[in-house]
Structures are given as structure tokens and as C-alpha cells.
Coordinates of C-alpha atoms in Angstrom, one line a residue:
M1 CA 69.0 104.5 80.8
L2 CA 71.7 105.2 78.2
K3 CA 69.9 108.2 76.7
R4 CA 71.2 110.5 79.4
G5 CA 74.7 111.9 79.7
L6 CA 76.9 111.0 76.8
L7 CA 75.0 109.4 74.0
P8 CA 76.6 106.0 73.3
A9 CA 76.2 106.3 69.5
V10 CA 77.8 109.7 69.6
I11 CA 80.8 108.6 71.7
A12 CA 81.2 105.4 69.7
A13 CA 81.5 107.6 66.6
L14 CA 83.9 110.0 68.2
L15 CA 86.2 107.2 69.5
V16 CA 86.8 105.8 65.9
S17 CA 86.9 109.1 64.1
P18 CA 90.4 109.9 62.8
S19 CA 89.6 113.6 63.2
V20 CA 89.4 113.4 66.9
A21 CA 91.7 110.4 67.7
G22 CA 95.4 110.8 68.0
A23 CA 97.7 108.2 66.6
E24 CA 97.9 105.0 68.7
T25 CA 101.5 104.5 69.9
T26 CA 103.2 101.5 71.4
L27 CA 104.6 102.0 74.9
V28 CA 105.9 98.5 75.4
S29 CA 105.1 95.2 73.6
G30 CA 101.3 94.8 73.8
V31 CA 100.6 98.1 75.5
T32 CA 99.4 101.1 73.5
Y33 CA 98.6 104.7 74.3
Q34 CA 96.1 107.0 72.5
R35 CA 94.9 110.6 73.0
L36 CA 91.2 111.1 72.1
Y37 CA 89.7 114.6 71.5
L38 CA 86.0 114.6 72.3
I39 CA 83.1 117.1 72.5
V40 CA 81.1 116.2 75.6
G41 CA 78.1 118.2 76.6
G42 CA 79.2 120.9 74.2
R43 CA 82.7 121.2 75.8
P44 CA 86.0 119.8 74.6
V45 CA 87.5 116.9 76.6
V46 CA 91.0 115.3 76.1
L47 CA 90.9 111.6 77.1
H48 CA 94.1 109.6 77.6
V49 CA 93.7 105.9 77.1
V50 CA 96.1 103.0 77.6
R51 CA 95.2 99.5 76.5
A52 CA 97.1 96.6 77.9
P53 CA 97.1 92.8 78.4
P54 CA 95.7 91.5 81.7
D55 CA 97.8 90.6 84.7
G56 CA 100.0 87.5 84.1
G57 CA 103.3 86.5 82.5
L58 CA 105.3 89.5 81.4
Y59 CA 102.7 91.8 82.8
Q60 CA 102.1 92.3 86.6
L61 CA 99.3 94.5 87.8
E62 CA 99.8 95.7 91.3
P63 CA 98.9 98.5 93.7
V64 CA 101.9 100.6 94.9
L65 CA 102.3 102.5 98.1
S66 CA 104.1 105.9 97.9
N67 CA 107.6 105.5 99.4
G68 CA 106.5 102.0 100.5
D69 CA 104.5 103.3 103.5
V70 CA 101.0 104.4 104.4
L71 CA 102.0 108.0 105.1
G72 CA 104.2 108.5 102.1
R73 CA 103.4 110.7 99.1
Q74 CA 105.0 110.6 95.7
T75 CA 104.1 111.5 92.2
V76 CA 103.1 108.6 89.9
P77 CA 106.2 109.2 87.7
A78 CA 108.4 109.2 90.8
M79 CA 107.0 105.8 91.8
Q80 CA 107.8 104.4 88.4
R81 CA 111.4 105.8 88.4
A82 CA 112.0 104.3 91.8
T83 CA 111.4 100.8 90.4
A84 CA 112.7 101.3 86.8
R85 CA 115.6 98.8 87.3
R86 CA 113.0 96.1 88.1
A87 CA 110.3 96.8 85.5
T88 CA 109.0 99.3 82.9
S89 CA 105.7 100.6 84.3
V90 CA 102.5 102.3 83.1
G91 CA 99.9 103.4 85.6
V92 CA 97.5 105.9 87.2
N93 CA 97.0 107.5 90.6
G94 CA 95.1 105.5 93.1
D95 CA 92.8 106.1 96.1
F96 CA 91.5 109.3 97.6
F97 CA 93.7 110.6 100.4
A98 CA 94.0 113.4 103.0
P99 CA 96.4 116.0 101.6
A100 CA 97.6 117.0 105.1
T101 CA 98.6 113.5 106.2
G102 CA 98.9 111.4 103.1
R103 CA 96.5 108.8 104.6
S104 CA 94.4 107.2 101.9
V105 CA 90.7 106.6 102.4
G106 CA 90.3 103.0 101.5
V107 CA 91.8 99.5 101.4
F108 CA 95.4 98.7 100.4
V109 CA 96.5 95.0 100.0
R110 CA 99.7 94.0 98.2
G111 CA 100.8 90.3 98.1
G112 CA 98.2 89.5 100.8
V113 CA 99.6 92.0 103.2
L114 CA 97.0 94.5 104.5
S115 CA 98.3 98.1 105.0
R116 CA 95.0 99.9 105.1
R117 CA 91.6 98.7 106.1
S118 CA 88.6 99.0 103.8
T119 CA 86.1 101.8 104.2
A120 CA 82.5 100.8 104.7
G121 CA 80.2 101.7 101.8
R122 CA 83.0 102.5 99.2
S123 CA 84.0 100.4 96.3
A124 CA 87.5 99.0 95.9
L125 CA 89.3 97.1 93.2
A126 CA 90.7 93.6 93.7
I127 CA 93.0 91.7 91.3
G128 CA 92.3 88.0 90.9
F129 CA 95.1 85.4 90.4
D130 CA 93.6 84.8 86.9
G131 CA 94.0 88.6 86.0
R132 CA 90.3 89.5 86.4
L133 CA 89.3 92.7 88.1
I134 CA 86.7 92.6 90.9
V135 CA 85.0 95.7 92.1
D136 CA 83.2 95.3 95.5
R137 CA 82.7 96.9 98.9
F138 CA 85.0 94.8 101.0
R139 CA 84.2 94.4 104.7
Y140 CA 86.9 94.6 107.4
S141 CA 87.2 92.8 110.7
A142 CA 90.2 92.3 113.0
R143 CA 90.8 91.0 116.6
W144 CA 93.6 90.7 119.0
W145 CA 94.1 88.4 122.0
A146 CA 96.8 87.5 124.5
G147 CA 97.7 83.8 125.1
A148 CA 94.5 81.9 125.6
G149 CA 92.5 84.9 126.6
A150 CA 89.4 86.5 125.1
A151 CA 89.5 88.2 121.7
H152 CA 89.0 92.0 121.4
D153 CA 88.1 94.1 118.4
L154 CA 90.7 96.1 116.4
E155 CA 88.6 98.8 114.9
Q156 CA 91.4 100.5 113.0
L157 CA 94.5 99.7 111.0
N158 CA 97.3 102.2 110.4
R159 CA 94.9 105.2 111.0
P160 CA 93.9 107.3 114.1
I161 CA 91.4 105.7 116.4
E162 CA 88.1 107.5 116.2
P163 CA 85.8 106.9 118.1
P164 CA 87.6 105.3 121.0
G165 CA 88.7 101.7 120.5
A166 CA 91.8 99.8 119.5
G167 CA 94.0 99.9 116.4
L168 CA 97.0 98.2 115.0
F169 CA 100.0 100.1 113.5
T170 CA 102.3 97.9 111.4
R171 CA 105.8 98.2 109.8
N172 CA 104.1 99.8 106.7
Y173 CA 102.8 102.8 108.7
G174 CA 105.7 105.1 108.0
G175 CA 105.6 107.3 111.1
R176 CA 104.9 107.6 114.8
T177 CA 101.5 106.5 116.1
P178 CA 99.0 109.3 116.6
R179 CA 99.4 111.2 119.9
A180 CA 96.4 111.0 122.3
R181 CA 96.5 112.2 125.9
H182 CA 94.9 109.1 127.4
A183 CA 96.0 106.5 124.9
V184 CA 97.7 103.2 126.0
E185 CA 100.0 101.3 123.7
I186 CA 101.9 98.0 123.7
V187 CA 105.0 97.6 121.5
L188 CA 105.3 94.2 119.8
A189 CA 108.6 92.6 118.6
G190 CA 108.9 89.8 116.2
F191 CA 105.6 90.7 114.6
P192 CA 105.3 89.3 111.0
P193 CA 103.9 91.3 108.0
A194 CA 100.2 91.9 108.3
V195 CA 99.0 89.0 106.1
L196 CA 95.3 88.5 105.8
N197 CA 93.6 85.6 107.6
G198 CA 96.7 84.3 109.3
E199 CA 97.5 84.3 113.1
L200 CA 100.1 87.0 113.6
T201 CA 101.9 86.8 116.9
G202 CA 104.5 89.1 118.6
T203 CA 106.0 89.6 122.0
V204 CA 105.2 92.7 124.2
T205 CA 108.4 94.6 124.8
A206 CA 106.9 97.9 126.2
L207 CA 103.8 99.5 127.6
R208 CA 103.5 103.2 126.8
R209 CA 101.0 106.1 127.2
G210 CA 100.1 109.1 125.1
G211 CA 101.0 107.7 121.7
G212 CA 103.8 109.0 119.5
T213 CA 105.6 105.6 119.3
R214 CA 107.6 104.7 116.3
V215 CA 106.8 101.2 115.0
P216 CA 110.0 99.2 115.5
P217 CA 111.5 97.3 112.5
G218 CA 109.9 93.9 112.4
G219 CA 107.4 94.9 114.9
A220 CA 104.0 96.5 115.5
V221 CA 102.1 98.7 118.0
I222 CA 98.6 98.3 119.3
Q223 CA 97.0 101.5 120.6
A224 CA 93.8 101.7 122.7
R225 CA 91.7 104.6 123.7
G226 CA 88.6 104.7 126.0
P227 CA 87.3 101.5 127.5
A228 CA 89.6 99.4 125.3
R229 CA 92.6 100.5 127.4
A230 CA 91.7 98.3 130.4
A231 CA 91.9 95.1 128.5
L232 CA 95.2 96.1 126.9
R233 CA 96.8 97.0 130.3
A234 CA 95.4 93.9 132.1
E235 CA 96.0 91.2 129.5
A236 CA 99.1 92.2 127.6
P237 CA 101.9 92.9 130.1
V238 CA 105.6 93.0 129.0
G239 CA 106.7 89.5 127.9
A240 CA 103.2 88.4 126.9
Q241 CA 102.5 86.8 123.5
V242 CA 99.8 88.8 121.6
S243 CA 98.2 87.5 118.5
V244 CA 96.2 89.3 115.8
R245 CA 94.0 88.2 112.9
L246 CA 93.0 90.5 110.1
R247 CA 90.2 89.7 107.6
L248 CA 88.4 91.1 104.6
P249 CA 85.7 88.5 104.7
N250 CA 84.3 89.0 101.2
L251 CA 87.7 89.5 99.4
P252 CA 87.9 86.5 97.0
D253 CA 90.3 83.7 98.1
D254 CA 92.1 83.9 94.8
S255 CA 93.0 87.6 95.2
A256 CA 96.0 89.0 97.1
D257 CA 95.9 92.6 95.9
A258 CA 93.3 95.3 96.4
L259 CA 93.2 99.1 96.2
G260 CA 90.5 101.5 97.4
G261 CA 88.9 104.2 95.3
G262 CA 85.4 104.3 93.9
P263 CA 82.8 104.7 92.8
L264 CA 81.8 101.7 90.7
L265 CA 81.5 102.9 87.1
V266 CA 80.6 99.9 84.9
R267 CA 79.0 96.6 85.7
D268 CA 78.5 93.9 83.1
G269 CA 79.3 96.3 80.3
A270 CA 76.7 99.0 81.3
P271 CA 77.5 102.3 82.9
V272 CA 76.3 102.6 86.5
R273 CA 74.8 105.7 88.0
P274 CA 76.5 106.5 91.3
V275 CA 74.8 105.1 94.4
D276 CA 75.6 106.3 97.9
E277 CA 79.4 105.7 98.3
F278 CA 79.8 108.7 100.6
F279 CA 81.0 111.0 97.9
T280 CA 80.1 114.7 97.8
S281 CA 77.9 116.1 95.0
T282 CA 81.0 118.0 93.8
Q283 CA 83.0 114.8 93.5
I284 CA 80.2 113.1 91.5
L285 CA 78.4 115.9 89.5
A286 CA 81.0 118.5 88.7
R287 CA 83.1 118.3 85.6
Q288 CA 86.6 117.4 86.9
P289 CA 89.8 115.7 85.8
R290 CA 89.0 112.0 86.3
T291 CA 90.9 108.7 86.6
A292 CA 89.5 105.2 86.0
V293 CA 90.6 101.6 85.3
G294 CA 88.6 99.0 83.5
Q295 CA 88.6 95.6 82.0
R296 CA 87.3 94.4 78.6
S297 CA 85.6 91.1 77.9
D298 CA 88.8 89.7 76.5
G299 CA 90.6 90.4 79.8
S300 CA 92.5 93.4 78.5
L301 CA 92.9 96.4 80.7
L302 CA 92.0 100.1 80.3
F303 CA 93.8 102.9 82.1
V304 CA 91.9 106.2 81.4
V305 CA 92.5 109.8 82.5
A306 CA 90.4 112.8 81.4
D307 CA 92.1 116.1 81.6
G308 CA 90.1 119.0 83.1
R309 CA 89.9 122.5 84.6
S310 CA 91.1 124.1 81.3
R311 CA 89.6 125.5 78.1
A312 CA 91.4 122.7 76.2
S313 CA 89.6 120.0 78.3
Y314 CA 86.7 120.7 80.7
G315 CA 86.8 117.3 82.4
L316 CA 83.9 114.9 82.9
T317 CA 81.2 114.2 85.4
N318 CA 81.2 110.8 87.1
W319 CA 78.3 109.6 84.8
Q320 CA 80.1 110.9 81.7
L321 CA 83.2 109.0 82.7
A322 CA 81.2 105.8 83.3
T323 CA 79.6 106.1 79.9
A324 CA 83.0 106.7 78.2
M325 CA 84.4 103.6 79.9
A326 CA 81.5 101.5 78.7
N327 CA 81.9 102.7 75.2
L328 CA 85.6 102.0 75.3
G329 CA 84.6 98.4 75.8
A330 CA 84.9 98.0 79.6
V331 CA 82.7 95.3 81.2
T332 CA 84.0 96.3 84.6
A333 CA 85.3 99.7 85.7
M334 CA 86.0 101.8 88.8
G335 CA 87.1 105.3 89.4
F336 CA 90.0 106.6 91.4
D337 CA 90.9 110.0 92.9
G338 CA 90.4 112.8 90.5
G339 CA 91.1 116.6 90.2
G340 CA 94.7 117.5 90.5
S341 CA 95.6 113.9 91.4
S342 CA 94.6 112.6 88.0
T343 CA 97.8 111.3 86.4
L344 CA 98.6 108.7 83.7
A345 CA 102.3 108.1 83.5
F346 CA 104.7 105.8 81.7
A347 CA 108.3 105.1 82.4
G348 CA 108.6 108.0 84.8
R349 CA 106.8 110.6 82.5
A350 CA 103.3 111.9 82.7
L351 CA 101.3 111.3 79.5
N352 CA 98.4 113.6 80.4
R353 CA 98.3 117.3 81.6
P354 CA 97.6 117.3 85.3
S355 CA 95.4 120.3 86.3
D356 CA 98.0 121.4 88.9
G357 CA 100.5 122.0 86.1
A358 CA 102.6 119.1 87.2
P359 CA 101.9 115.6 88.7
R360 CA 100.6 115.8 92.3
R361 CA 102.2 113.8 95.1
V362 CA 99.6 111.1 95.9
A363 CA 99.2 108.3 98.4
N364 CA 99.3 105.3 96.1
A365 CA 98.9 104.2 92.5
L366 CA 97.9 101.2 90.3
M367 CA 100.8 100.1 88.1
L368 CA 101.1 97.6 85.3
R369 CA 104.7 96.3 85.4
Y370 CA 106.2 95.0 82.1
L371 CA 109.1 92.6 82.6
G372 CA 110.2 92.0 79.0
I373 CA 112.7 93.7 76.8
Y374 CA 112.0 97.4 76.2
A375 CA 113.0 99.6 73.3
P376 CA 112.1 103.2 73.9
E377 CA 111.3 105.7 71.2
A378 CA 114.6 107.3 70.1
G379 CA 113.4 110.9 70.1
S380 CA 112.0 111.9 66.7
S381 CA 111.0 109.2 64.3
L382 CA 112.9 111.1 61.6
L383 CA 116.7 110.9 61.0
S384 CA 118.3 113.4 58.6
P385 CA 122.0 112.7 58.5
N386 CA 123.1 115.5 56.2
G387 CA 125.6 117.4 58.4
D388 CA 123.4 120.4 59.2
G389 CA 123.4 119.7 62.9
V390 CA 119.7 118.9 63.1
G391 CA 118.5 115.3 63.3
D392 CA 121.9 114.0 62.2
R393 CA 122.3 111.3 64.8
K394 CA 120.2 109.3 67.2
V395 CA 120.7 106.5 69.7
V396 CA 118.7 103.2 69.6
A397 CA 118.6 101.3 72.8
A398 CA 117.1 98.3 74.6
R399 CA 116.8 97.4 78.2
V400 CA 116.2 94.2 80.1
V401 CA 115.3 94.0 83.8
R402 CA 116.2 90.4 84.2
R403 CA 119.3 88.5 83.0
S404 CA 118.5 87.6 79.4
S405 CA 119.8 86.3 76.1
V406 CA 119.3 89.1 73.6
D407 CA 119.3 89.5 69.8
L408 CA 119.3 93.2 68.8
R409 CA 119.1 94.1 65.1
L410 CA 119.2 97.4 63.1
L411 CA 117.5 96.7 59.7
R412 CA 117.9 98.8 56.6
P413 CA 114.9 99.6 54.4
D414 CA 115.5 96.6 52.3
G415 CA 115.5 94.3 55.3
T416 CA 119.3 93.6 55.5
V417 CA 121.1 93.9 58.8
A418 CA 123.1 97.0 59.3
W419 CA 124.1 96.2 62.9
R420 CA 123.6 93.3 65.3
H421 CA 124.3 92.4 68.9
T422 CA 123.8 89.0 70.5
G423 CA 124.7 87.6 73.8
T424 CA 123.7 87.5 77.5
V425 CA 122.9 90.7 79.2
G426 CA 122.4 91.4 82.9
R427 CA 119.9 94.0 84.1
G428 CA 120.5 97.2 82.2
W429 CA 120.8 98.9 78.8
V430 CA 122.4 98.2 75.4
R431 CA 122.8 101.4 73.3
H432 CA 124.0 102.0 69.7
R433 CA 124.6 105.4 68.1
I434 CA 123.6 105.8 64.4
G435 CA 123.7 108.5 61.8
N436 CA 126.0 108.9 58.8
R437 CA 125.5 110.2 55.2
R438 CA 125.8 106.8 53.7
M439 CA 122.6 105.5 55.4
P440 CA 120.0 104.6 52.7
E441 CA 116.9 106.7 52.8
G442 CA 113.6 105.0 53.7
T443 CA 112.1 103.2 56.8
W444 CA 114.5 101.5 59.1
R445 CA 113.6 99.1 61.9
W446 CA 115.1 98.5 65.3
S447 CA 114.1 94.9 66.3
V448 CA 114.9 93.6 69.8
K449 CA 114.3 90.1 71.2
A450 CA 115.1 88.6 74.6
S451 CA 114.8 85.3 76.4
E452 CA 115.0 85.4 80.2
V453 CA 117.8 83.1 81.3
R454 CA 116.0 81.6 84.4
S455 CA 112.5 81.0 83.0
G456 CA 113.1 81.1 79.2
T457 CA 110.2 83.6 78.8
P458 CA 110.6 85.3 75.4
S459 CA 109.8 89.0 74.7
R460 CA 110.2 91.3 71.7
M461 CA 109.7 94.8 70.5
S462 CA 110.2 96.8 67.3
R463 CA 110.6 100.5 66.6
R464 CA 110.6 102.2 63.2
F465 CA 112.1 105.5 62.0
R466 CA 112.7 107.2 58.7
V467 CA 115.9 108.4 57.1
N468 CA 115.1 111.4 54.9
R469 CA 117.7 114.0 53.8
T470 CA 115.3 116.0 51.7
L471 CA 115.3 119.2 53.8
G472 CA 118.3 120.7 55.6
F473 CA 120.5 123.7 56.4
L474 CA 117.8 126.1 57.4
R475 CA 119.6 129.3 58.1
L476 CA 118.5 132.8 59.2
S477 CA 120.8 135.8 58.5
R478 CA 120.3 137.4 61.9
E479 CA 121.0 136.4 65.5
R480 CA 118.2 134.6 67.2
A481 CA 118.1 137.1 70.0
R482 CA 117.5 140.3 68.0
V483 CA 116.5 141.4 64.6
T484 CA 116.2 145.2 64.1
R485 CA 115.0 147.5 61.3
L486 CA 113.9 144.8 58.8
R487 CA 112.9 147.6 56.4
H488 CA 116.6 148.3 55.7
A489 CA 118.0 144.9 56.3
P490 CA 115.4 142.1 55.6
L491 CA 115.7 138.8 57.2
R492 CA 117.4 136.3 54.9
V493 CA 116.0 132.8 55.0
S494 CA 117.9 130.0 53.2
L495 CA 117.6 126.2 53.0
V496 CA 118.8 123.3 50.9
L497 CA 116.7 120.6 49.3
A498 CA 118.4 117.3 48.5
H499 CA 115.4 116.2 46.4
R500 CA 112.5 117.8 44.6
A501 CA 109.6 118.3 47.0
D502 CA 106.4 120.2 47.8
L503 CA 107.7 123.1 49.9
S504 CA 106.1 125.5 52.3
V505 CA 108.1 128.3 54.1
Q506 CA 106.1 130.4 56.7
A507 CA 106.6 133.0 59.3
L508 CA 104.5 132.2 62.4
S509 CA 103.7 134.3 65.5
S510 CA 104.4 133.0 69.0
S511 CA 100.8 131.7 69.2
G512 CA 101.3 129.6 66.0
N513 CA 99.3 131.8 63.6
V514 CA 100.7 132.2 60.1
R515 CA 101.7 135.9 59.5
R516 CA 103.5 135.5 56.2
V517 CA 103.9 132.8 53.6
L518 CA 107.4 133.2 52.0
F519 CA 106.9 130.3 49.6
R520 CA 104.4 127.5 48.8
G521 CA 104.8 125.2 45.8
T522 CA 107.0 122.6 44.2
A523 CA 110.7 123.3 44.5
R524 CA 113.7 121.7 42.8
R525 CA 116.7 120.3 44.6
G526 CA 119.4 122.8 45.6
R527 CA 119.7 126.0 47.7
H528 CA 116.8 128.4 48.0
V529 CA 116.8 131.9 49.5
W530 CA 113.9 134.2 50.5
R531 CA 113.9 137.6 52.3
W532 CA 111.3 138.8 54.8
N533 CA 110.8 142.5 55.6
G534 CA 108.7 141.9 58.7
R535 CA 105.4 142.5 57.1
D536 CA 102.3 140.3 57.1
E537 CA 100.2 139.0 54.2
K538 CA 98.5 142.4 53.9
G539 CA 101.7 144.3 53.8
K540 CA 101.4 145.6 57.3
P541 CA 104.4 145.5 59.8
V542 CA 104.1 142.8 62.4
G543 CA 104.5 143.6 66.0
R544 CA 107.5 143.1 68.2
G545 CA 108.1 139.6 69.6
T546 CA 109.3 136.1 68.8
Y547 CA 108.5 134.6 65.4
T548 CA 109.2 131.2 64.0
I549 CA 110.4 130.5 60.4
R550 CA 109.0 127.0 59.6
A551 CA 109.9 125.0 56.5
T552 CA 107.9 121.9 55.5
A553 CA 109.0 119.6 52.6
T554 CA 107.0 116.6 51.4
N555 CA 107.8 114.0 48.8
G556 CA 107.7 110.2 48.4
L557 CA 110.1 109.8 51.3
G558 CA 107.7 111.5 53.7
T559 CA 107.5 114.9 55.4
V560 CA 110.4 116.9 57.0
V561 CA 109.9 120.0 59.1
L562 CA 112.6 122.4 60.2
A563 CA 112.1 125.6 62.3
D564 CA 114.1 128.4 63.8
A565 CA 113.1 131.3 66.0
V566 CA 113.9 135.0 65.6
R567 CA 113.0 137.9 67.8
L568 CA 111.8 141.1 66.1
V569 CA 112.7 144.2 68.1
R570 CA 111.6 146.7 65.5
A571 CA 109.7 145.8 62.3
G572 CA 110.0 147.4 58.9

């Protein structure tokens, strides 16, 4: 079975090979991100992988509705920014949806409230109270009745009624009910949130025809078409008490959250070839951008997005994605909407390269909310406070989303405390600006701790950065906008080394190709000057365009890179 598609041994080797794996970076405490560069079926693929703890404690895994309603559409980063004051989030796009209406295809349950019914034959993901992920095809059933009368089926929930029957539209719908010439509707007041398995009762306040009714705040609407209209008219007059019960019979009792998608990718650690889940051959067999979520045997989570539709990354077939998820250690995994929808985002910023060129507005998403203290990366990991205007200063910061006691420390390379802040902080940020010429060179650490006041739950993070003044004051003799007649007035390139270092100074084209090496070797401390007459390594004049002068210095303190751009209008 495993000999087809991506060979497990090959993928396993690729996943651990430093030559194809980007550095693993920490997003928040316990959550890491890595970019993997693979060759799959002879084509390059960029795979974005987030590894995270399971749901529980400081980490809350939850499905999210765009704009909080069924018809809303937002990008995944926008959903994260909307809740940034309450949590720091990482997540992926969710269920398939109709681009014209924003209606998702499958089930949506959040906190036991059902906003979208399940779709027969398609997999969905449920989240257990113990943090486990359950992939199954959840059945749907619903009924309404008035007083002590007979119960009638509700075939639909927050979606058009096709074929004729009855459907419920709740406060999460987000728009007017679908218009239908012969439809009959009752408007219910005092109708509670659409919680699964409970008896939900409201009072009929209006009987209407033709659809187009806005769901009232704290209410609901039942619409009927075809033969179902007669029962609604006869049994639910204005003033009647109407009750509803919504069920997903095979959703586990210890689960209150579920999100549609599909297909099932991994079961019991083995990739699963797609069975009939009503997907087209293009959706399954074509190489596309793909999104998946999985869980490893230790309970940890995997959020995975494969870029696609470009020469840098061709995307994956569904089987290739399933095999990749299994080789990343997933024992359970399911796919979500792909193509231009595929987005992996953190703290309001996309981590992958969506094939549309920017994140697409989607119907919903799956988010992992982090509730502990958060210390973002402070720009570059290098600080070079030498007064040249490049990398001289930076801001270190920490944020809490709940009232907490904090202990924030800036530690020098020898471990001593350079700055400290303690006390109780409400929801928000603490920031500290650093950068002066007296800072010792070496690796500094920004260490932040918090203890939530109400629960006492502790959290911590740490960020590192280097102070290195080796390279500075890169200057070009001409304006950045124009450089003319280099034959008669060569470009003057100068820089200053504060320490002896291995130095490289190059002129690069706009595509990043090296056109001329001005210097390569070991250089002493002090000022260094070179001149470039606009010719390449073979002595031929380079063409017009923008070029970059890049200087790289390496010594025991690390590597420093400075660059500046110049536009050549006429070469020498």
C-alpha cells in the first residue's frame, strides 16, 4: 500500500535533512513553525508545518466562523486580528464553501451550538474534551413541533431548502432567509442558541410568505416549502409555542466542537486512499495547494499547508498529502479546503504563500488559541548599535490577554540583568526600547514570565538576539535613484569593520545573481573602500537596472549582512 505515491523512506529522509528543512522557529511557548522543501514526484513542494500541544490549559483549539456568522467571509489573518486582544492564534482555513454566498459545505459546531448541519458522506473533524481529534461522517437529524402536537422533520439548517421541506434559520445565519415564491415562514422570538440535543422553544410572532426575512436578535425563523407548508400554517399560529431539537447522533458526547472538511487522510497512523466523499477528481487527483490538520500519538497537533500552482511549489495530490501527514507522525488527519483558500497564519500574518497572491476570504477556520504570555520576535535577531542608522535599536515586548503578574527580564550575555519589570498587568502590552553603544556584544535573552491572577496558571517565553557591531556604515557614493557614466565616475563603496572578519563585498543583479565580487577575504578592522565601474567578472558592462551592493562579515560573534541598492542608468 505504501509503495505508491510518496515513498515513506524518501519522505522521512527529506523531513530530517537540513538541506531541505528550514530552521524551526518558536511562535509561542510550545508551538513551532517550520518550512520544508521537498521534491515530490519530481517537482518541488514547499510544506509549511506547525507543531503544537493538544487542546487544553493554555491552548484552546476551536472552529471559528468568519465574522461570527454563516454567510460571513474573512481571511484567516483577519479572523486572528479580530480576537488578538483575547488570545494569540495560529490556524488554517477550514471547510469548503460556495464563493458566491460564503456558505460552507459541512458541519459547524462551536461550544455545542450547531450553526451548519453535516453533509452526508463527507468527513468532519470533532474535538474531544480530552483534546483528541475525531474524524467521522456525522449524521444530522432535526425536528420541530408546536405544543403537544406531532413532530415534523427539519431537513435543513441555515441553508436553502432544496428539495422542498422545512429548515431552521438561527441567529448565526447572518442574512435574510432565502427568497422563494411559495415559501411560508414563522418568526420565533425568545429562541435560545441552537444547542445540540436540547429542547429549544420560542414563541411565534409572525407568519410570512415568500422568504427574505431577517432573523431577529434572540430569535429564529422556520421556513417551509412544498407539502411542509401546510403543517407550519395549521399548527404554528401567532402566539404558539414551537420547539426544536437538533441532533448529530454519532457525535461523541464528550465533544462540543466540530468542523466540516474532508476527506479523511490518515487513520491509525496509515495514509488512507480517498473513498467516495463526493469530491471531484480534480479535487482529489490534481496537484493543488492543500490544507490539513492532524494529531500525533502523543496528542500534539499538526497544522500543515502545501503551497501550489507555482514553479517554486507545485502542490500535492490528496494521496501525497495523506502520505506526508503520516510521515510527519500523524495517527489521525483530515483535509480542509485547498487551492486559493489554503492559508496557514499566525498572529494575523500568513506564513505560507497563498496561490491567489494574498489570503483568500473564507467561510471558517480552525484556530489554536494561546492564552499565556507572548513575546514576539523583535524584527531581526541582530542588533548592531554603532550609530550608522541600521539595526541600531529595537523594541522587546510582551503581551498578556488576561490580568497577570509578570516578571520581564532583559539578560546580558553573561546572564546578568540589564533591565527588569515586575508587577500586575491587565490585558495588553509592555514594551522596552533598547540599543546603545555600551551594550556588550554576544547573545542577549529576553525572558518573560506570567501568572494569571484569577487561576494562577503560569506561562513563559524566551527570545534571543545577538549584539554584533562588526560591520557598519555601508555607504555608496551615488544617489540610490540614479548612477550614470560609471566609466568616468566609478561607484565608491565604503564600510567600517569594528573587528577583524572574513569579508565579502558583491554587486548583485535584481534577480540575486552575483555580477561582480569587489572583495573576498580576511579584512582588518577600520574603514575599507572599493570602486566599481559597472563591469561584471569578465570585464563586460552590465546592463541598466537596479543592483544591490551586499557586504557580509563573519567572525566569532556571528555573521552580519548589510546591503544597499543603486540604479544604473548607463554603465561604463
